[in-house]
Amino acid sequence: MTTTDMKYADMLLLRFGEFTLKGKNRSRFEKTVLRHVKEMVKPYPQVKLGREFGRIYVELNGEPAGELTEALKKVFGIASVSPVKVARSELADILAVSHSLLHKIAPPAGSRFKVSVRRVWKDFPYGSIEMNRLVASPLLQGYPGLLVDVKSPDLELKIEIREGQTYIFCEQIEGVGGFPLGTNGKAMLLLSGGIDSPVAGWSAMRRGLAVECVHFYSYPYTSELARQKVVDLTRVLSGYAGEITLHLVPFTEVQTSFSGIGQDNLIITLMRRAMLRIATVLAEREGALALVTGDSLGQVASQTLPSMNVIGRATELPLLRPLVMMDKSEIVELSQRIGTYDLSILPYEDCCTLFVPKSPTTNPNLRIVNKIEATLPGYQSLLDAAAAATETVRITPYGHEKPADLIPVQSEVREEWF
Ligand code: ATP
Ligand code: MG
């Protein structure tokens, strides 16, 4: 079915997703979704919200239906959004509004069509079966190209007759579904500028985890643009959350402490472990109970099973890797769908790519790694200093926050490195 520009809509009907099956948490989950919906509609002052029978009604009062549908279908826990036209609960008005709705939708000739009436208000003078016919007949006369097909229609005109008002709709736009944000706790997402970690973060959020992001940057080896890219990626993710906290960790000292110790092939392993350690400190400080990464099994040297084993031991928190069993093509597809792909492929270098050795190990030895870390001078205090120097920004979908406002960058120093 073709989606219209939805200008016709007076209201949006939001349906809850799979969690409605889980009896005891249902009310808590619904309240959480409602809170997030409230957050999303804040920039639209005329909107009024209502909640009823496992649904949320968004009265538009002139606010833009298309824009709001885009924002609200991103709220986790919402399975679908229908733009609704409201009629008075009188036969003549129901007919007139159904007619004008069909006119806006302009179904192509040959479309299979069905009318489904639900009479919620039992005092309405016609029964639902009778109403199906009373509405369908004049519509079919007006649109001779339509074919009746009650089994598998292309276009189903749904009419809900309530006391006072009747809701008429035929579009059902898929929402992101999942569990309401935060209903499964909070995790710290290690967010690089790549394709994978934003997708991992989104997948974690979709399972009901609130996320805070942590990004490690190595000024002056990485540019201001690389850090801005991470802010922009966080902003895309915040479109699904309302607001996201981003921690920016200065990682240069830690990272450079690994070069020159004659263990180049272990540098990535050491770096990843250091990142996990600092992220753990931040997670504990912020009350997050897990770390999330964009690791995908076998994708690069640091994501082989032996590497994951050695790297993962640097934290005692559960290490969640939502993409671990996914193919790259599936991850790319998801990143396109959630809107992070175009930013992720911008070419700004990440701190890790800059320090990648010629042959990073795919099979690090835990004993050796432990020994190196134990003998690195001042290692723990370097980690502590990085955690302590972390800057925190709150990112919203509508903001223009730039980390450059917080952390001075002298880009000319970067040139010398190359
Ligand atoms: P991504 O596309 O997410 O960068 P990747 O396949 O390029 O992933 P790596 O660069 O090896 O893989 O990183 C593995 C994971 O480590 C990332 O998914 C991310 O969770 C974390 N990570 C890597 N670099 C950083 C960074 N600079 N800041 C925060 N987390 C990072
Ligand atoms: Mg990467």
GROMACS .gro file of C-alpha atoms and ligand atoms in nm:
model
  450
    1MET     CA    1   0.000   0.000   0.000
    2THR     CA    2   0.124   0.349  -0.077
    3THR     CA    3   0.196   0.571   0.218
    4THR     CA    4   0.050   0.919   0.186
    5ASP     CA    5   0.203   1.233   0.330
    6MET     CA    6  -0.045   1.181   0.616
    7LYS     CA    7  -0.160   1.541   0.604
    8TYR     CA    8  -0.513   1.412   0.646
    9ALA     CA    9  -0.453   1.280   0.996
   10ASP     CA   10  -0.610   1.431   1.306
   11MET     CA   11  -0.450   1.182   1.538
   12LEU     CA   12  -0.189   0.908   1.557
   13LEU     CA   13  -0.269   0.574   1.710
   14LEU     CA   14   0.034   0.397   1.862
   15ARG     CA   15   0.021   0.026   1.934
   16PHE     CA   16   0.242  -0.147   2.188
   17GLY     CA   17   0.470  -0.431   2.085
   18GLU     CA   18   0.562  -0.777   2.206
   19PHE     CA   19   0.595  -0.686   2.572
   20THR     CA   20   0.218  -0.671   2.604
   21LEU     CA   21   0.243  -1.050   2.628
   22LYS     CA   22   0.432  -1.027   2.955
   23GLY     CA   23   0.152  -0.985   3.204
   24LYS     CA   24   0.306  -0.863   3.525
   25ASN     CA   25   0.531  -0.594   3.382
   26ARG     CA   26   0.281  -0.467   3.136
   27SER     CA   27   0.165  -0.160   3.323
   28ARG     CA   28   0.521  -0.054   3.410
   29PHE     CA   29   0.625  -0.101   3.047
   30GLU     CA   30   0.330   0.094   2.915
   31LYS     CA   31   0.403   0.381   3.151
   32THR     CA   32   0.763   0.386   3.034
   33VAL     CA   33   0.659   0.403   2.669
   34LEU     CA   34   0.420   0.684   2.752
   35ARG     CA   35   0.701   0.874   2.925
   36HIS     CA   36   0.922   0.837   2.618
   37VAL     CA   37   0.640   0.940   2.389
   38LYS     CA   38   0.594   1.252   2.605
   39GLU     CA   39   0.964   1.325   2.564
   40MET     CA   40   0.939   1.290   2.186
   41VAL     CA   41   0.638   1.519   2.149
   42LYS     CA   42   0.789   1.798   2.362
   43PRO     CA   43   0.882   2.007   2.057
   44TYR     CA   44   0.515   1.997   1.945
   45PRO     CA   45   0.318   2.197   2.203
   46GLN     CA   46  -0.030   2.144   2.056
   47VAL     CA   47  -0.011   1.767   2.087
   48LYS     CA   48  -0.232   1.600   2.346
   49LEU     CA   49  -0.176   1.242   2.461
   50GLY     CA   50  -0.418   0.978   2.579
   51ARG     CA   51  -0.372   0.615   2.682
   52GLU     CA   52  -0.633   0.344   2.660
   53PHE     CA   53  -0.653  -0.036   2.616
   54GLY     CA   54  -0.288  -0.091   2.536
   55ARG     CA   55  -0.270   0.201   2.297
   56ILE     CA   56  -0.157   0.560   2.299
   57TYR     CA   57  -0.351   0.828   2.115
   58VAL     CA   58  -0.166   1.135   1.995
   59GLU     CA   59  -0.405   1.418   1.913
   60LEU     CA   60  -0.225   1.639   1.663
   61ASN     CA   61  -0.422   1.966   1.684
   62GLY     CA   62  -0.246   2.088   1.371
   63GLU     CA   63   0.105   1.957   1.449
   64PRO     CA   64   0.271   1.777   1.154
   65ALA     CA   65   0.161   1.412   1.127
   66GLY     CA   66   0.451   1.297   0.908
   67GLU     CA   67   0.724   1.439   1.130
   68LEU     CA   68   0.562   1.305   1.445
   69THR     CA   69   0.514   0.962   1.291
   70GLU     CA   70   0.886   0.955   1.207
   71ALA     CA   71   0.976   1.046   1.565
   72LEU     CA   72   0.727   0.816   1.735
   73LYS     CA   73   0.794   0.503   1.533
   74LYS     CA   74   1.143   0.518   1.686
   75VAL     CA   75   1.014   0.478   2.040
   76PHE     CA   76   1.106   0.129   2.160
   77GLY     CA   77   0.802  -0.072   2.260
   78ILE     CA   78   0.585   0.076   1.984
   79ALA     CA   79   0.497  -0.184   1.724
   80SER     CA   80   0.305   0.034   1.481
   81VAL     CA   81   0.168   0.379   1.415
   82SER     CA   82  -0.157   0.456   1.232
   83PRO     CA   83  -0.254   0.803   1.117
   84VAL     CA   84  -0.620   0.840   1.204
   85LYS     CA   85  -0.896   1.059   1.070
   86VAL     CA   86  -1.163   1.144   1.325
   87ALA     CA   87  -1.535   1.159   1.241
   88ARG     CA   88  -1.843   1.224   1.449
   89SER     CA   89  -2.014   0.900   1.547
   90GLU     CA   90  -2.296   0.945   1.294
   91LEU     CA   91  -2.343   0.741   0.980
   92ALA     CA   92  -2.336   1.040   0.745
   93ASP     CA   93  -2.014   1.180   0.886
   94ILE     CA   94  -1.848   0.838   0.895
   95LEU     CA   95  -1.932   0.795   0.527
   96ALA     CA   96  -1.809   1.142   0.432
   97VAL     CA   97  -1.480   1.104   0.620
   98SER     CA   98  -1.422   0.751   0.485
   99HIS     CA   99  -1.478   0.885   0.137
  100SER     CA  100  -1.234   1.171   0.176
  101LEU     CA  101  -0.973   0.940   0.334
  102LEU     CA  102  -0.997   0.702   0.040
  103HIS     CA  103  -0.964   0.999  -0.192
  104LYS     CA  104  -0.637   1.103  -0.019
  105ILE     CA  105  -0.498   0.750  -0.026
  106ALA     CA  106  -0.592   0.716  -0.396
  107PRO     CA  107  -0.560   0.337  -0.419
  108PRO     CA  108  -0.458   0.216  -0.766
  109ALA     CA  109  -0.724   0.044  -0.978
  110GLY     CA  110  -0.745  -0.326  -0.903
  111SER     CA  111  -0.666  -0.282  -0.531
  112ARG     CA  112  -0.831  -0.542  -0.313
  113PHE     CA  113  -1.035  -0.369  -0.051
  114LYS     CA  114  -1.210  -0.439   0.275
  115VAL     CA  115  -1.397  -0.239   0.539
  116SER     CA  116  -1.369  -0.353   0.902
  117VAL     CA  117  -1.595  -0.182   1.150
  118ARG     CA  118  -1.564  -0.222   1.527
  119ARG     CA  119  -1.853  -0.092   1.729
  120VAL     CA  120  -1.704  -0.005   2.066
  121TRP     CA  121  -2.002   0.215   2.154
  122LYS     CA  122  -2.283  -0.034   2.177
  123ASP     CA  123  -2.557   0.232   2.150
  124PHE     CA  124  -2.457   0.316   1.792
  125PRO     CA  125  -2.769   0.226   1.590
  126TYR     CA  126  -2.602  -0.009   1.337
  127GLY     CA  127  -2.412  -0.329   1.413
  128SER     CA  128  -2.058  -0.383   1.284
  129ILE     CA  129  -2.150  -0.632   1.011
  130GLU     CA  130  -2.425  -0.404   0.889
  131MET     CA  131  -2.186  -0.107   0.901
  132ASN     CA  132  -1.926  -0.292   0.691
  133ARG     CA  133  -2.184  -0.304   0.414
  134LEU     CA  134  -2.324   0.044   0.473
  135VAL     CA  135  -1.976   0.196   0.436
  136ALA     CA  136  -1.835  -0.034   0.168
  137SER     CA  137  -2.121  -0.007  -0.083
  138PRO     CA  138  -2.105   0.369  -0.149
  139LEU     CA  139  -1.723   0.361  -0.148
  140LEU     CA  140  -1.717   0.084  -0.407
  141GLN     CA  141  -1.961   0.280  -0.618
  142GLY     CA  142  -1.738   0.586  -0.599
  143TYR     CA  143  -1.424   0.382  -0.680
  144PRO     CA  144  -1.519   0.124  -0.944
  145GLY     CA  145  -1.153   0.015  -0.966
  146LEU     CA  146  -1.162  -0.140  -0.619
  147LEU     CA  147  -1.226  -0.512  -0.576
  148VAL     CA  148  -1.373  -0.655  -0.258
  149ASP     CA  149  -1.146  -0.907  -0.091
  150VAL     CA  150  -1.209  -0.977   0.274
  151LYS     CA  151  -0.941  -1.249   0.302
  152SER     CA  152  -0.628  -1.072   0.180
  153PRO     CA  153  -0.699  -0.707   0.112
  154ASP     CA  154  -0.433  -0.459  -0.005
  155LEU     CA  155  -0.627  -0.186   0.164
  156GLU     CA  156  -0.826  -0.231   0.482
  157LEU     CA  157  -1.031   0.062   0.597
  158LYS     CA  158  -1.070   0.030   0.973
  159ILE     CA  159  -1.346   0.210   1.152
  160GLU     CA  160  -1.379   0.221   1.529
  161ILE     CA  161  -1.704   0.367   1.647
  162ARG     CA  162  -1.679   0.512   1.996
  163GLU     CA  163  -1.910   0.729   2.197
  164GLY     CA  164  -1.871   1.080   2.056
  165GLN     CA  165  -1.594   1.005   1.806
  166THR     CA  166  -1.517   0.752   1.537
  167TYR     CA  167  -1.162   0.669   1.434
  168ILE     CA  168  -1.099   0.589   1.069
  169PHE     CA  169  -0.766   0.466   0.943
  170CYS     CA  170  -0.607   0.238   0.689
  171GLU     CA  171  -0.233   0.285   0.714
  172GLN     CA  172  -0.024   0.091   0.960
  173ILE     CA  173   0.338   0.201   0.973
  174GLU     CA  174   0.582  -0.035   1.138
  175GLY     CA  175   0.752   0.089   1.456
  176VAL     CA  176   1.083  -0.032   1.600
  177GLY     CA  177   0.913  -0.261   1.852
  178GLY     CA  178   1.127  -0.419   2.123
  179PHE     CA  179   1.117  -0.342   2.493
  180PRO     CA  180   1.066   0.007   2.633
  181LEU     CA  181   1.395   0.184   2.688
  182GLY     CA  182   1.545   0.133   3.032
  183THR     CA  183   1.308  -0.143   3.142
  184ASN     CA  184   1.598  -0.390   3.138
  185GLY     CA  185   1.848  -0.160   3.309
  186LYS     CA  186   2.142   0.044   3.185
  187ALA     CA  187   2.461  -0.040   2.998
  188MET     CA  188   2.771   0.147   2.885
  189LEU     CA  189   2.822   0.133   2.507
  190LEU     CA  190   3.175   0.156   2.369
  191LEU     CA  191   3.107   0.376   2.072
  192SER     CA  192   3.371   0.412   1.802
  193GLY     CA  193   3.310   0.595   1.478
  194GLY     CA  194   3.264   0.270   1.285
  195ILE     CA  195   2.963   0.092   1.144
  196ASP     CA  196   2.926  -0.170   1.413
  197SER     CA  197   2.911  -0.008   1.754
  198PRO     CA  198   2.617   0.228   1.680
  199VAL     CA  199   2.421  -0.075   1.556
  200ALA     CA  200   2.521  -0.267   1.869
  201GLY     CA  201   2.399   0.024   2.080
  202TRP     CA  202   2.070   0.041   1.898
  203SER     CA  203   2.020  -0.335   1.934
  204ALA     CA  204   2.088  -0.311   2.308
  205MET     CA  205   1.843  -0.023   2.340
  206ARG     CA  206   1.583  -0.221   2.154
  207ARG     CA  207   1.608  -0.492   2.419
  208GLY     CA  208   1.516  -0.237   2.683
  209LEU     CA  209   1.864  -0.125   2.789
  210ALA     CA  210   1.922   0.244   2.845
  211VAL     CA  211   2.272   0.321   2.717
  212GLU     CA  212   2.534   0.578   2.793
  213CYS     CA  213   2.814   0.601   2.538
  214VAL     CA  214   3.186   0.612   2.595
  215HIS     CA  215   3.428   0.712   2.325
  216PHE     CA  216   3.807   0.705   2.339
  217TYR     CA  217   3.990   0.962   2.135
  218SER     CA  218   4.358   1.019   2.087
  219TYR     CA  219   4.410   1.382   2.030
  220PRO     CA  220   4.625   1.498   1.852
  221TYR     CA  221   4.645   1.178   1.648
  222THR     CA  222   4.275   1.177   1.583
  223SER     CA  223   4.106   1.487   1.456
  224GLU     CA  224   3.826   1.702   1.586
  225LEU     CA  225   3.617   1.570   1.296
  226ALA     CA  226   3.652   1.214   1.422
  227ARG     CA  227   3.517   1.317   1.760
  228GLN     CA  228   3.241   1.526   1.604
  229LYS     CA  229   3.139   1.219   1.407
  230VAL     CA  230   3.088   1.031   1.732
  231VAL     CA  231   2.877   1.316   1.869
  232ASP     CA  232   2.668   1.304   1.552
  233LEU     CA  233   2.630   0.926   1.579
  234THR     CA  234   2.519   0.967   1.938
  235ARG     CA  235   2.267   1.222   1.817
  236VAL     CA  236   2.119   0.969   1.575
  237LEU     CA  237   2.093   0.719   1.862
  238SER     CA  238   1.936   0.987   2.082
  239GLY     CA  239   1.652   1.002   1.827
  240TYR     CA  240   1.556   0.665   1.976
  241ALA     CA  241   1.604   0.770   2.337
  242GLY     CA  242   1.525   1.139   2.374
  243GLU     CA  243   1.865   1.207   2.528
  244ILE     CA  244   2.193   1.019   2.553
  245THR     CA  245   2.493   1.083   2.772
  246LEU     CA  246   2.828   1.063   2.596
  247HIS     CA  247   3.158   1.030   2.781
  248LEU     CA  248   3.465   1.140   2.589
  249VAL     CA  249   3.783   0.986   2.725
  250PRO     CA  250   4.128   1.126   2.638
  251PHE     CA  251   4.315   0.809   2.549
  252THR     CA  252   4.644   0.934   2.405
  253GLU     CA  253   4.861   0.875   2.712
  254VAL     CA  254   4.731   0.523   2.765
  255GLN     CA  255   4.764   0.438   2.400
  256THR     CA  256   5.115   0.572   2.352
  257SER     CA  257   5.230   0.388   2.663
  258PHE     CA  258   5.189   0.066   2.465
  259SER     CA  259   5.417   0.164   2.180
  260GLY     CA  260   5.789   0.112   2.218
  261ILE     CA  261   5.762  -0.189   2.447
  262GLY     CA  262   5.846  -0.424   2.163
  263GLN     CA  263   5.506  -0.594   2.159
  264ASP     CA  264   5.348  -0.435   1.856
  265ASN     CA  265   5.135  -0.734   1.770
  266LEU     CA  266   4.967  -0.707   2.111
  267ILE     CA  267   4.893  -0.336   2.095
  268ILE     CA  268   4.529  -0.379   1.992
  269THR     CA  269   4.471  -0.638   2.263
  270LEU     CA  270   4.623  -0.405   2.523
  271MET     CA  271   4.424  -0.110   2.393
  272ARG     CA  272   4.095  -0.294   2.401
  273ARG     CA  273   4.159  -0.413   2.754
  274ALA     CA  274   4.243  -0.060   2.863
  275MET     CA  275   3.921   0.065   2.706
  276LEU     CA  276   3.719  -0.199   2.889
  277ARG     CA  277   3.886  -0.110   3.219
  278ILE     CA  278   3.811   0.261   3.185
  279ALA     CA  279   3.459   0.189   3.060
  280THR     CA  280   3.407  -0.032   3.366
  281VAL     CA  281   3.504   0.253   3.598
  282LEU     CA  282   3.260   0.484   3.420
  283ALA     CA  283   2.988   0.217   3.417
  284GLU     CA  284   3.021   0.165   3.791
  285ARG     CA  285   3.013   0.539   3.850
  286GLU     CA  286   2.699   0.577   3.638
  287GLY     CA  287   2.518   0.269   3.764
  288ALA     CA  288   2.545   0.072   3.437
  289LEU     CA  289   2.549  -0.304   3.484
  290ALA     CA  290   2.701  -0.416   3.153
  291LEU     CA  291   2.932  -0.307   2.872
  292VAL     CA  292   2.822  -0.323   2.509
  293THR     CA  293   3.060  -0.344   2.211
  294GLY     CA  294   3.022  -0.379   1.836
  295ASP     CA  295   3.236  -0.695   1.818
  296SER     CA  296   3.138  -0.949   1.556
  297LEU     CA  297   3.304  -1.289   1.563
  298GLY     CA  298   3.598  -1.322   1.327
  299GLN     CA  299   3.562  -0.977   1.172
  300VAL     CA  300   3.913  -0.859   1.259
  301ALA     CA  301   4.212  -0.990   1.457
  302SER     CA  302   4.079  -0.853   1.786
  303GLN     CA  303   3.750  -1.031   1.732
  304THR     CA  304   3.865  -1.389   1.699
  305LEU     CA  305   3.750  -1.613   1.983
  306PRO     CA  306   4.096  -1.624   2.149
  307SER     CA  307   4.117  -1.242   2.126
  308MET     CA  308   3.770  -1.196   2.266
  309ASN     CA  309   3.862  -1.430   2.548
  310VAL     CA  310   4.174  -1.238   2.648
  311ILE     CA  311   4.020  -0.894   2.593
  312GLY     CA  312   3.697  -0.979   2.774
  313ARG     CA  313   3.880  -1.074   3.091
  314ALA     CA  314   3.969  -0.712   3.152
  315THR     CA  315   3.624  -0.651   3.294
  316GLU     CA  316   3.406  -0.825   3.547
  317LEU     CA  317   3.093  -0.668   3.410
  318PRO     CA  318   2.885  -0.868   3.161
  319LEU     CA  319   3.020  -0.789   2.817
  320LEU     CA  320   2.733  -0.776   2.570
  321ARG     CA  321   2.812  -0.813   2.202
  322PRO     CA  322   2.479  -0.790   2.021
  323LEU     CA  323   2.639  -0.833   1.677
  324VAL     CA  324   2.862  -1.125   1.762
  325MET     CA  325   2.690  -1.372   1.529
  326MET     CA  326   2.578  -1.132   1.258
  327ASP     CA  327   2.716  -1.105   0.905
  328LYS     CA  328   2.867  -0.774   0.804
  329SER     CA  329   2.601  -0.732   0.533
  330GLU     CA  330   2.325  -0.768   0.793
  331ILE     CA  331   2.496  -0.513   1.016
  332VAL     CA  332   2.533  -0.270   0.726
  333GLU     CA  333   2.168  -0.311   0.637
  334LEU     CA  334   2.062  -0.241   0.994
  335SER     CA  335   2.287   0.064   1.016
  336GLN     CA  336   2.120   0.199   0.702
  337ARG     CA  337   1.780   0.135   0.849
  338ILE     CA  338   1.853   0.309   1.180
  339GLY     CA  339   2.022   0.602   1.010
  340THR     CA  340   2.384   0.569   1.126
  341TYR     CA  341   2.546   0.428   0.811
  342ASP     CA  342   2.616   0.753   0.624
  343LEU     CA  343   2.793   0.899   0.926
  344SER     CA  344   2.982   0.578   1.001
  345ILE     CA  345   3.141   0.562   0.658
  346LEU     CA  346   3.283   0.915   0.681
  347PRO     CA  347   3.657   0.862   0.653
  348TYR     CA  348   3.785   1.018   0.978
  349GLU     CA  349   4.036   0.799   1.147
  350ASP     CA  350   3.971   0.627   1.476
  351CYS     CA  351   4.236   0.604   1.745
  352CYS     CA  352   4.268   0.231   1.684
  353THR     CA  353   4.316   0.241   1.310
  354LEU     CA  354   4.605   0.481   1.360
  355PHE     CA  355   4.791   0.244   1.587
  356VAL     CA  356   4.715  -0.077   1.406
  357PRO     CA  357   5.033  -0.285   1.381
  358LYS     CA  358   5.127  -0.474   1.065
  359SER     CA  359   5.025  -0.810   1.206
  360PRO     CA  360   4.799  -0.786   1.508
  361THR     CA  361   4.774  -1.117   1.688
  362THR     CA  362   4.468  -1.331   1.646
  363ASN     CA  363   4.570  -1.551   1.936
  364PRO     CA  364   4.701  -1.345   2.228
  365ASN     CA  365   4.842  -1.517   2.533
  366LEU     CA  366   4.666  -1.409   2.851
  367ARG     CA  367   4.966  -1.474   3.073
  368ILE     CA  368   5.192  -1.257   2.858
  369VAL     CA  369   4.934  -0.982   2.837
  370ASN     CA  370   4.889  -0.982   3.215
  371LYS     CA  371   5.264  -0.966   3.261
  372ILE     CA  372   5.307  -0.673   3.022
  373GLU     CA  373   5.035  -0.478   3.198
  374ALA     CA  374   5.184  -0.553   3.539
  375THR     CA  375   5.522  -0.419   3.431
  376LEU     CA  376   5.407  -0.108   3.244
  377PRO     CA  377   5.524   0.186   3.450
  378GLY     CA  378   5.235   0.376   3.608
  379TYR     CA  379   4.977   0.182   3.409
  380GLN     CA  380   4.699   0.199   3.667
  381SER     CA  381   4.747   0.568   3.726
  382LEU     CA  382   4.732   0.632   3.350
  383LEU     CA  383   4.396   0.455   3.341
  384ASP     CA  384   4.276   0.648   3.646
  385ALA     CA  385   4.388   0.977   3.494
  386ALA     CA  386   4.204   0.905   3.168
  387ALA     CA  387   3.885   0.818   3.357
  388ALA     CA  388   3.921   1.131   3.570
  389ALA     CA  389   3.975   1.357   3.267
  390THR     CA  390   3.664   1.228   3.092
  391GLU     CA  391   3.428   1.496   2.963
  392THR     CA  392   3.057   1.429   2.963
  393VAL     CA  393   2.804   1.576   2.721
  394ARG     CA  394   2.431   1.517   2.695
  395ILE     CA  395   2.316   1.478   2.339
  396THR     CA  396   1.961   1.534   2.218
  397PRO     CA  397   1.814   1.479   1.871
  398TYR     CA  398   1.760   1.851   1.829
  399GLY     CA  399   2.079   1.988   1.983
  400HIS     CA  400   2.395   2.118   1.825
  401GLU     CA  401   2.644   2.013   2.088
  402LYS     CA  402   3.003   1.999   1.976
  403PRO     CA  403   3.275   1.846   2.187
  404ALA     CA  404   3.502   2.107   2.036
  405ASP     CA  405   3.320   2.353   2.262
  406LEU     CA  406   3.438   2.152   2.556
  407ILE     CA  407   3.782   2.032   2.457
  408PRO     CA  408   4.023   2.256   2.274
  409VAL     CA  409   4.177   2.102   1.963
  410GLN     CA  410   4.481   2.229   1.776
  411SER     CA  411   4.453   2.059   1.443
  412GLU     CA  412   4.793   2.173   1.315
  413VAL     CA  413   4.967   1.933   1.558
  414ARG     CA  414   4.795   1.649   1.380
  415GLU     CA  415   4.963   1.737   1.053
  416GLU     CA  416   5.306   1.676   1.204
  417TRP     CA  417   5.221   1.320   1.284
  418PHE     CA  418   5.183   1.222   0.920
  419ATP     P1  419   3.315  -0.044   1.490
  419ATP     O1  420   3.258  -0.043   1.352
  419ATP     O2  421   3.213  -0.035   1.597
  419ATP     O3  422   3.428   0.053   1.505
  419ATP     P2  423   3.494  -0.251   1.423
  419ATP     O4  424   3.447  -0.372   1.355
  419ATP     O5  425   3.565  -0.145   1.345
  419ATP     O6  426   3.375  -0.188   1.507
  419ATP     P3  427   3.702  -0.243   1.616
  419ATP     O7  428   3.745  -0.112   1.565
  419ATP     O8  429   3.799  -0.352   1.630
  419ATP     O9  430   3.584  -0.306   1.538
  419ATP    O10  431   3.634  -0.221   1.758
  419ATP     C1  432   3.563  -0.322   1.825
  419ATP     C2  433   3.474  -0.255   1.926
  419ATP    O11  434   3.552  -0.186   2.024
  419ATP     C3  435   3.386  -0.148   1.865
  419ATP    O12  436   3.269  -0.201   1.809
  419ATP     C4  437   3.357  -0.060   1.984
  419ATP    O13  438   3.255  -0.114   2.064
  419ATP     C5  439   3.488  -0.065   2.059
  419ATP     N1  440   3.574   0.049   2.019
  419ATP     C6  441   3.672   0.051   1.927
  419ATP     N2  442   3.729   0.173   1.917
  419ATP     C7  443   3.666   0.251   2.008
  419ATP     C8  444   3.678   0.387   2.050
  419ATP     N3  445   3.768   0.470   1.995
  419ATP     N4  446   3.597   0.432   2.147
  419ATP     C9  447   3.504   0.351   2.202
  419ATP     N5  448   3.490   0.223   2.169
  419ATP    C10  449   3.568   0.172   2.073
  420MG      MG  450   3.632   0.039   1.446
   0.00000   0.00000   0.00000
